[in-house]
Coordinates of C-alpha atoms and ligand atoms in Angstrom, one line a residue:
M1 CA 12.7 -76.6 -136.6
I2 CA 13.6 -73.0 -136.8
E3 CA 12.2 -70.3 -139.1
L4 CA 14.7 -69.0 -141.7
A5 CA 14.4 -65.4 -140.6
E6 CA 15.1 -66.3 -137.0
A7 CA 18.1 -68.4 -138.0
R8 CA 19.4 -65.5 -140.1
E9 CA 19.0 -63.1 -137.2
Q10 CA 21.0 -65.5 -135.0
L11 CA 23.8 -65.8 -137.5
L12 CA 24.0 -62.0 -138.1
A13 CA 24.2 -61.5 -134.3
A14 CA 26.9 -64.1 -133.9
C15 CA 29.0 -62.8 -136.7
P16 CA 32.3 -61.2 -135.6
R17 CA 33.3 -57.7 -137.0
L18 CA 36.4 -57.2 -139.1
D19 CA 38.7 -54.2 -138.6
P20 CA 38.9 -51.7 -141.5
I21 CA 42.0 -51.8 -143.7
Q22 CA 43.8 -49.4 -146.1
L23 CA 43.5 -50.4 -149.7
A24 CA 44.7 -48.9 -153.0
S25 CA 41.5 -47.2 -154.3
A26 CA 41.9 -48.8 -157.7
D27 CA 41.6 -52.2 -156.0
A28 CA 38.6 -51.4 -153.8
I29 CA 35.8 -52.4 -156.2
D30 CA 32.7 -53.4 -154.3
C31 CA 34.2 -52.7 -150.9
V32 CA 32.5 -50.4 -148.4
L33 CA 34.1 -47.2 -147.2
A34 CA 34.9 -47.3 -143.4
E35 CA 35.6 -43.6 -143.4
D36 CA 34.2 -40.5 -145.1
V37 CA 36.2 -39.3 -148.1
V38 CA 36.7 -35.5 -148.2
S39 CA 38.3 -34.0 -151.2
A40 CA 41.6 -32.2 -150.8
V41 CA 41.3 -30.6 -154.2
A42 CA 38.8 -28.9 -156.4
V43 CA 37.6 -30.9 -159.5
P44 CA 38.1 -29.5 -162.0
P45 CA 41.1 -27.7 -160.4
F46 CA 40.7 -24.6 -162.8
D47 CA 38.1 -23.0 -165.1
N48 CA 38.4 -24.8 -168.4
T49 CA 36.7 -25.1 -171.8
S50 CA 34.1 -27.8 -172.4
L51 CA 34.6 -27.8 -176.2
D52 CA 37.0 -27.1 -179.0
G53 CA 36.6 -23.4 -180.1
Y54 CA 37.6 -19.8 -179.5
A55 CA 37.9 -18.3 -176.0
V56 CA 36.5 -14.7 -176.4
R57 CA 35.2 -11.7 -174.5
S58 CA 31.5 -12.1 -174.9
A59 CA 31.0 -8.3 -175.2
D60 CA 33.0 -8.4 -178.5
L61 CA 30.4 -10.8 -180.0
A62 CA 27.2 -8.9 -179.2
G63 CA 24.7 -9.5 -182.0
A64 CA 27.0 -11.8 -184.0
S65 CA 25.4 -14.4 -186.3
E66 CA 26.1 -16.2 -189.6
A67 CA 24.7 -13.1 -191.4
H68 CA 26.7 -10.7 -189.3
P69 CA 29.9 -12.4 -188.2
A70 CA 32.2 -10.9 -185.6
R71 CA 35.9 -10.9 -186.7
V72 CA 38.6 -11.5 -184.1
T73 CA 42.4 -12.0 -184.2
V74 CA 43.7 -15.3 -183.0
L75 CA 46.5 -15.2 -180.4
G76 CA 47.4 -18.9 -180.9
M77 CA 46.3 -22.3 -179.7
V78 CA 46.0 -23.8 -176.2
P79 CA 45.8 -27.6 -176.1
A80 CA 44.7 -29.4 -172.9
G81 CA 47.6 -29.6 -170.4
S82 CA 48.9 -26.2 -171.6
A83 CA 48.1 -22.5 -170.7
A84 CA 47.6 -19.3 -172.7
A85 CA 50.7 -17.1 -172.7
S86 CA 48.7 -13.9 -172.5
P87 CA 45.2 -12.6 -171.7
V88 CA 42.5 -12.1 -174.3
G89 CA 42.2 -8.4 -175.1
P90 CA 39.4 -6.6 -177.0
G91 CA 38.9 -8.1 -180.5
Q92 CA 41.1 -11.1 -179.7
A93 CA 40.6 -14.8 -179.1
W94 CA 42.6 -17.9 -178.2
K95 CA 41.9 -21.2 -180.0
V96 CA 41.2 -23.6 -177.1
M97 CA 40.8 -27.4 -177.1
T98 CA 38.5 -29.3 -174.7
G99 CA 40.0 -29.3 -171.2
A100 CA 42.4 -26.3 -171.8
P101 CA 42.5 -23.7 -169.0
L102 CA 40.3 -20.7 -169.8
P103 CA 42.6 -17.9 -170.8
A104 CA 42.5 -14.8 -168.6
G105 CA 40.2 -12.1 -170.0
A106 CA 37.9 -14.6 -171.8
D107 CA 34.4 -15.2 -170.4
A108 CA 33.0 -17.5 -173.1
V109 CA 34.0 -20.1 -175.7
V110 CA 32.4 -20.3 -179.2
M111 CA 32.5 -23.8 -180.6
V112 CA 34.6 -24.2 -183.7
E113 CA 31.5 -25.2 -185.7
N114 CA 30.3 -21.6 -185.2
S115 CA 33.4 -20.2 -186.9
S116 CA 35.0 -19.8 -190.3
A117 CA 37.7 -22.3 -189.4
T118 CA 38.0 -25.4 -191.6
K119 CA 40.3 -28.3 -191.8
A120 CA 42.2 -26.5 -194.6
H121 CA 42.2 -23.2 -192.7
P122 CA 42.1 -24.1 -189.0
C123 CA 42.6 -20.4 -187.9
S124 CA 44.8 -21.4 -184.9
A125 CA 48.1 -19.6 -185.5
A126 CA 49.0 -16.3 -183.9
G127 CA 47.8 -13.5 -186.2
D128 CA 45.1 -15.5 -188.0
S129 CA 41.8 -13.8 -188.3
V130 CA 38.6 -15.8 -187.8
E131 CA 34.9 -15.0 -188.2
L132 CA 32.6 -16.1 -185.3
Y133 CA 28.8 -16.7 -185.9
A134 CA 27.4 -16.7 -182.4
A135 CA 26.8 -14.3 -179.6
P136 CA 27.5 -16.4 -176.5
A137 CA 26.2 -15.5 -173.1
P138 CA 29.0 -15.1 -170.5
G139 CA 29.9 -18.6 -169.1
T140 CA 29.1 -20.5 -172.3
G141 CA 31.4 -23.4 -173.0
I142 CA 33.1 -23.0 -169.6
R143 CA 33.4 -25.6 -166.8
L144 CA 34.1 -23.8 -163.5
A145 CA 36.7 -24.9 -161.0
G146 CA 35.1 -27.1 -158.4
S147 CA 31.9 -27.5 -160.4
D148 CA 32.2 -31.4 -160.1
T149 CA 33.7 -31.5 -156.5
A150 CA 34.6 -28.5 -154.3
R151 CA 37.8 -28.6 -152.2
G152 CA 36.8 -29.8 -148.7
E153 CA 33.6 -31.3 -149.9
L154 CA 32.4 -34.7 -148.5
V155 CA 32.7 -36.8 -151.6
F156 CA 31.4 -40.1 -150.3
P157 CA 30.3 -40.9 -146.7
R158 CA 31.4 -44.0 -144.9
G159 CA 29.1 -46.9 -145.8
T160 CA 29.3 -46.2 -149.5
V161 CA 29.7 -49.3 -151.6
L162 CA 32.4 -48.5 -154.2
R163 CA 31.3 -49.1 -157.7
P164 CA 33.4 -48.4 -160.9
A165 CA 32.4 -44.7 -161.1
H166 CA 33.3 -44.3 -157.4
L167 CA 36.8 -45.5 -158.1
G168 CA 37.0 -42.9 -160.9
V169 CA 36.0 -40.2 -158.6
L170 CA 38.5 -41.3 -155.9
A171 CA 41.2 -41.0 -158.5
S172 CA 39.9 -37.6 -159.6
V173 CA 40.3 -36.2 -156.1
G174 CA 43.7 -37.7 -155.6
A175 CA 42.5 -40.2 -153.0
H176 CA 44.9 -43.0 -153.9
T177 CA 44.2 -45.1 -150.9
V178 CA 40.9 -45.6 -149.0
T179 CA 39.9 -47.1 -145.6
V180 CA 37.4 -49.9 -146.3
Q181 CA 36.0 -53.0 -144.7
P182 CA 38.2 -55.9 -145.8
R183 CA 37.1 -58.7 -148.1
P184 CA 36.5 -61.6 -145.7
R185 CA 38.8 -64.5 -146.2
V186 CA 36.5 -67.5 -146.6
G187 CA 37.7 -71.1 -146.5
V188 CA 35.8 -73.7 -148.4
L189 CA 35.9 -77.2 -147.1
V190 CA 34.0 -80.1 -148.6
T191 CA 33.5 -83.4 -146.8
G192 CA 32.6 -86.9 -148.0
D193 CA 34.4 -90.2 -148.6
E194 CA 32.6 -90.6 -151.9
L195 CA 34.0 -87.3 -153.4
V196 CA 36.6 -87.3 -156.2
T197 CA 38.3 -84.1 -157.5
E198 CA 41.0 -85.6 -159.7
A199 CA 40.6 -86.3 -163.4
R200 CA 40.4 -90.0 -163.1
E201 CA 37.7 -92.7 -163.6
L202 CA 35.3 -93.2 -160.7
A203 CA 35.5 -96.3 -158.6
P204 CA 32.1 -97.8 -157.5
G205 CA 30.4 -95.6 -155.1
E206 CA 32.4 -92.5 -156.0
I207 CA 31.1 -89.2 -157.5
Y208 CA 32.9 -86.2 -158.9
E209 CA 32.8 -83.4 -156.3
S210 CA 30.8 -80.3 -157.4
N211 CA 30.3 -78.0 -154.4
R212 CA 33.8 -76.6 -154.1
A213 CA 33.9 -74.9 -157.6
M214 CA 30.4 -73.6 -157.0
L215 CA 31.1 -72.2 -153.5
M216 CA 34.4 -70.7 -154.5
A217 CA 32.7 -68.9 -157.4
L218 CA 29.8 -67.7 -155.3
L219 CA 32.3 -66.2 -152.8
R220 CA 34.3 -64.5 -155.6
K221 CA 31.1 -63.0 -157.0
L222 CA 30.2 -61.7 -153.5
N223 CA 33.6 -59.9 -153.3
C224 CA 35.1 -62.3 -150.8
D225 CA 38.5 -63.8 -150.8
P226 CA 38.0 -67.5 -151.1
V227 CA 40.5 -70.1 -149.8
D228 CA 40.3 -73.6 -151.1
L229 CA 40.7 -76.0 -148.1
G230 CA 40.2 -79.1 -150.3
I231 CA 38.3 -82.2 -149.3
A232 CA 38.3 -83.0 -145.6
P233 CA 40.1 -86.3 -144.9
D234 CA 37.9 -88.6 -143.1
Q235 CA 40.4 -89.5 -140.4
V236 CA 39.8 -87.2 -137.4
S237 CA 43.5 -86.3 -136.9
G238 CA 43.8 -85.1 -140.5
L239 CA 40.7 -83.1 -140.3
R240 CA 41.8 -81.5 -137.0
T241 CA 45.1 -80.4 -138.6
R242 CA 43.3 -79.1 -141.7
L243 CA 40.8 -77.1 -139.7
G244 CA 43.4 -75.7 -137.3
R245 CA 45.3 -74.2 -140.2
A246 CA 42.1 -72.9 -141.8
I247 CA 41.1 -71.2 -138.5
A248 CA 44.4 -69.3 -138.4
E249 CA 44.0 -68.2 -142.0
C250 CA 40.3 -67.5 -142.5
D251 CA 37.6 -65.2 -141.1
V252 CA 34.9 -67.6 -142.1
I253 CA 34.9 -71.3 -143.0
V254 CA 32.1 -72.6 -145.2
S255 CA 31.8 -76.4 -145.2
S256 CA 29.6 -78.7 -147.1
G257 CA 28.4 -82.1 -146.1
G258 CA 28.1 -83.9 -142.8
V259 CA 25.7 -81.7 -141.0
S260 CA 22.6 -83.9 -141.3
M261 CA 20.9 -85.3 -138.2
G262 CA 21.8 -88.9 -138.9
D263 CA 25.4 -88.1 -139.8
A264 CA 28.2 -89.8 -138.0
D265 CA 30.7 -87.7 -140.0
P266 CA 34.0 -87.0 -138.3
I267 CA 33.6 -83.4 -139.2
K268 CA 30.8 -83.1 -136.6
A269 CA 33.0 -84.4 -133.8
V270 CA 36.0 -82.3 -134.7
L271 CA 33.9 -79.1 -135.0
E272 CA 32.5 -79.8 -131.6
E273 CA 36.0 -79.9 -130.2
L274 CA 37.0 -76.6 -131.9
G275 CA 34.2 -74.4 -130.9
R276 CA 30.6 -73.9 -129.9
L277 CA 28.4 -75.2 -132.7
N278 CA 24.7 -74.9 -133.2
W279 CA 23.1 -77.6 -135.3
L280 CA 19.9 -76.2 -136.8
Q281 CA 16.9 -77.7 -138.5
L282 CA 15.7 -75.0 -140.8
A283 CA 12.0 -74.8 -141.7
I284 CA 12.9 -74.7 -145.4
R285 CA 13.0 -77.1 -148.4
P286 CA 15.6 -77.9 -149.6
A287 CA 18.5 -77.4 -147.1
K288 CA 17.0 -78.3 -143.8
P289 CA 20.2 -79.0 -141.8
F290 CA 22.6 -76.1 -141.2
A291 CA 25.4 -75.6 -138.6
Y292 CA 27.0 -72.5 -137.4
G293 CA 29.3 -71.5 -134.6
L294 CA 32.4 -69.6 -133.6
L295 CA 35.7 -71.5 -133.6
D296 CA 38.8 -70.1 -131.9
G297 CA 40.3 -67.4 -134.0
P298 CA 37.6 -66.1 -134.0
T299 CA 36.5 -67.8 -137.1
M300 CA 32.9 -68.3 -138.0
L301 CA 31.9 -71.7 -139.2
L302 CA 28.9 -72.0 -141.6
G303 CA 28.1 -75.7 -142.3
L304 CA 26.0 -76.4 -145.3
P305 CA 24.4 -79.7 -146.3
G306 CA 26.2 -81.6 -149.0
N307 CA 23.5 -82.0 -151.5
P308 CA 24.5 -79.5 -154.2
V309 CA 21.2 -77.7 -154.6
S310 CA 20.8 -77.5 -150.8
A311 CA 24.3 -76.0 -150.5
L312 CA 23.4 -73.4 -153.2
V313 CA 20.1 -72.5 -151.5
S314 CA 21.5 -72.2 -148.0
F315 CA 24.4 -70.2 -149.3
T316 CA 22.0 -67.8 -150.9
L317 CA 19.6 -67.5 -148.0
L318 CA 22.0 -67.6 -145.0
V319 CA 25.7 -67.4 -145.9
A320 CA 25.5 -64.5 -148.3
P321 CA 23.8 -62.2 -145.7
V322 CA 26.5 -63.0 -143.2
L323 CA 29.2 -62.2 -145.7
R324 CA 27.5 -59.0 -146.8
Q325 CA 27.3 -57.9 -143.2
L326 CA 31.1 -58.6 -142.9
L327 CA 31.7 -56.6 -146.0
G328 CA 29.9 -53.7 -144.4
Y329 CA 26.8 -53.6 -146.6
H330 CA 23.7 -52.1 -145.1
N331 CA 21.2 -54.2 -147.0
V332 CA 22.2 -57.8 -146.3
E333 CA 18.9 -59.7 -146.5
P334 CA 17.8 -61.4 -149.8
E335 CA 15.1 -59.3 -151.4
F336 CA 12.0 -61.1 -152.5
I337 CA 9.8 -59.3 -155.0
P338 CA 6.3 -60.2 -156.3
A339 CA 6.0 -62.1 -159.5
I340 CA 3.3 -63.8 -161.5
A341 CA 3.4 -67.6 -161.7
E342 CA 3.2 -68.6 -165.4
A343 CA 2.6 -72.2 -164.5
D344 CA 1.5 -74.3 -161.6
F345 CA 4.1 -74.5 -158.8
G346 CA 2.8 -77.7 -157.3
A347 CA 1.8 -78.4 -153.7
Q348 CA 4.3 -77.7 -150.9
P349 CA 3.8 -80.4 -148.2
D350 CA 2.0 -79.0 -145.1
D351 CA 5.0 -79.9 -142.9
G352 CA 6.1 -76.5 -141.7
R353 CA 8.8 -76.2 -144.3
T354 CA 8.8 -73.3 -146.8
G355 CA 9.8 -74.3 -150.3
Y356 CA 12.4 -72.4 -152.3
L357 CA 11.8 -73.6 -155.8
R358 CA 14.2 -73.1 -158.7
A359 CA 12.6 -71.1 -161.4
T360 CA 13.2 -69.0 -164.5
A361 CA 12.1 -65.4 -164.3
H362 CA 11.6 -62.8 -167.0
F363 CA 9.9 -59.4 -167.3
G364 CA 6.7 -59.7 -169.5
P365 CA 5.6 -57.1 -172.1
D366 CA 3.5 -55.5 -169.3
G367 CA 6.7 -54.9 -167.3
R368 CA 5.7 -57.4 -164.6
L369 CA 8.0 -60.1 -163.5
R370 CA 6.9 -63.6 -164.5
V371 CA 8.2 -66.9 -163.2
Q372 CA 8.0 -70.5 -164.3
P373 CA 9.1 -73.5 -162.1
L374 CA 11.9 -75.8 -163.5
L375 CA 11.1 -79.5 -163.8
K376 CA 13.7 -81.1 -161.6
Q377 CA 13.3 -79.9 -158.1
G378 CA 15.4 -82.5 -156.3
S379 CA 18.2 -81.4 -154.0
H380 CA 20.7 -83.4 -156.0
Q381 CA 19.5 -81.9 -159.4
L382 CA 22.1 -79.2 -159.7
S383 CA 21.7 -78.9 -163.5
A384 CA 18.2 -77.6 -163.1
A385 CA 19.3 -75.2 -160.4
A386 CA 22.0 -74.0 -162.8
R387 CA 19.3 -73.1 -165.4
A388 CA 17.4 -71.1 -162.7
N389 CA 17.7 -67.4 -162.4
A390 CA 15.2 -67.2 -159.5
L391 CA 14.1 -68.8 -156.3
V392 CA 10.4 -68.8 -155.6
R393 CA 9.2 -69.0 -152.0
V394 CA 6.1 -71.2 -151.4
P395 CA 4.9 -71.5 -147.8
P396 CA 3.9 -74.9 -146.4
G397 CA 0.6 -76.3 -147.5
L398 CA 0.2 -73.9 -150.5
S399 CA 0.1 -74.7 -154.2
P400 CA 0.3 -71.5 -156.2
A401 CA -1.4 -72.0 -159.6
A402 CA -0.7 -70.2 -162.8
G403 CA -1.7 -66.5 -162.4
A404 CA -1.0 -66.5 -158.7
E405 CA 1.4 -63.9 -157.2
V406 CA 4.6 -65.5 -155.7
A407 CA 7.5 -64.1 -153.8
T408 CA 10.6 -64.3 -155.9
L409 CA 14.3 -63.8 -155.4
L410 CA 16.3 -63.0 -158.5
L411 CA 19.6 -64.7 -158.6
H412 CA 22.9 -63.6 -160.2
Ligands
AMP501 P1 25.9 -85.1 -146.8 O1 25.3 -83.8 -146.5 O2 27.3 -85.2 -146.5 O3 25.0 -86.2 -146.1 O4 25.6 -85.4 -148.3 C1 24.4 -85.4 -148.9 C2 24.5 -85.8 -150.4 O5 25.2 -84.8 -151.1 C3 25.2 -87.1 -150.6 O6 24.6 -87.8 -151.7 C4 26.6 -86.7 -151.0 O7 27.2 -87.6 -151.9 C5 26.3 -85.4 -151.8 N1 27.4 -84.5 -151.7 C6 28.0 -84.1 -150.6 N2 29.0 -83.3 -150.8 C7 29.1 -83.2 -152.1 C8 29.9 -82.5 -153.0 N3 30.9 -81.7 -152.6 N4 29.7 -82.6 -154.4 C9 28.7 -83.3 -154.8 N5 27.9 -84.0 -154.0 C10 28.1 -83.9 -152.7
MG502 MG1 28.7 -86.6 -146.5

């Protein structure tokens, strides 16, 4: 048997790199920048007003208040997207709307709430007179050019994971395309004579197939580009053709089923023909068997056990880190955090295998994470795993009781 951490290290070392690609920034959500982004423009591009009000010369309003208003003559109104036709002279003001360029001569903006303007008398036409009730310091109500991002500034360094606000910033600096690590193309191949995908009644010995929908969804959530390779035919020739096509198309192939020790599955034989495979026995429960290797292409094969919970667990602990590395993320390892067991977690057999138990987790009133094991811990009991939002790690031979601290990985 091999420890999980060692297996993960092997996988990460064997994983090929993908070349960066150009992508429309708006489509690059959750991708990782492969190059620094430097702004070609200042944001905002010009000094502008941060509120609706009157652009004034602050010296004209010294000492102004509601009791002693300052009276100025309005030159007209400047909406956002427009510009003042003339500078503000002594005793004058432009009515300005949020985002309008600051008129020349003005050095402050008084908000409309601090004026005699009303809905009925908006005081925005040339020649109107308005009373102002505040004495703003120079700079009040003004957003300076470049105060968000300066021209030539490093906006985001390479390695940045692009989240929604990053996409907004890229648009704001006019970076319409970005160089990022590509989303890995990941083929999903399920194997097994007993598996049925069609909507028909099951014949004796058959079951409805469940891993494909789960794995495709896991891949989508991880920001990968999943490719449905269907159910592997059990004849070797069909499997060879199917895999050959998949290798040409995919960066990674994730398969389920046929990796157990006792298996005489044709997939094992065909994979052996196509590349150098490593058949591992992981020191974990569930999901002991795992295969990986490089097929011509180079395409990395990651072979999961067929039992649905095992497939889910080994995807989470081994496949996800590989895909995160391919995506260019820095933190690729699953992050276990301490939690308090709210119930007995049962005894893990002392057989060298670390248990990963399906559990529900929530933060208690004290702010600490609390976990409770789910009842059905069998590797075929996917419905219990679906209700879990955490995996709890229990080393071999231990039986954490209620109140004990346990290492927990939050899922989703
Ligand atoms: P295997 O790893 O191929 O030996 O399969 C182990 C168990 O998982 C068997 O009971 C299979 O029927 C079941 N199994 C394998 N693949 C799937 C699948 N895609 N969906 C549901 N059950 C599966
Ligand atoms: Mg099978």
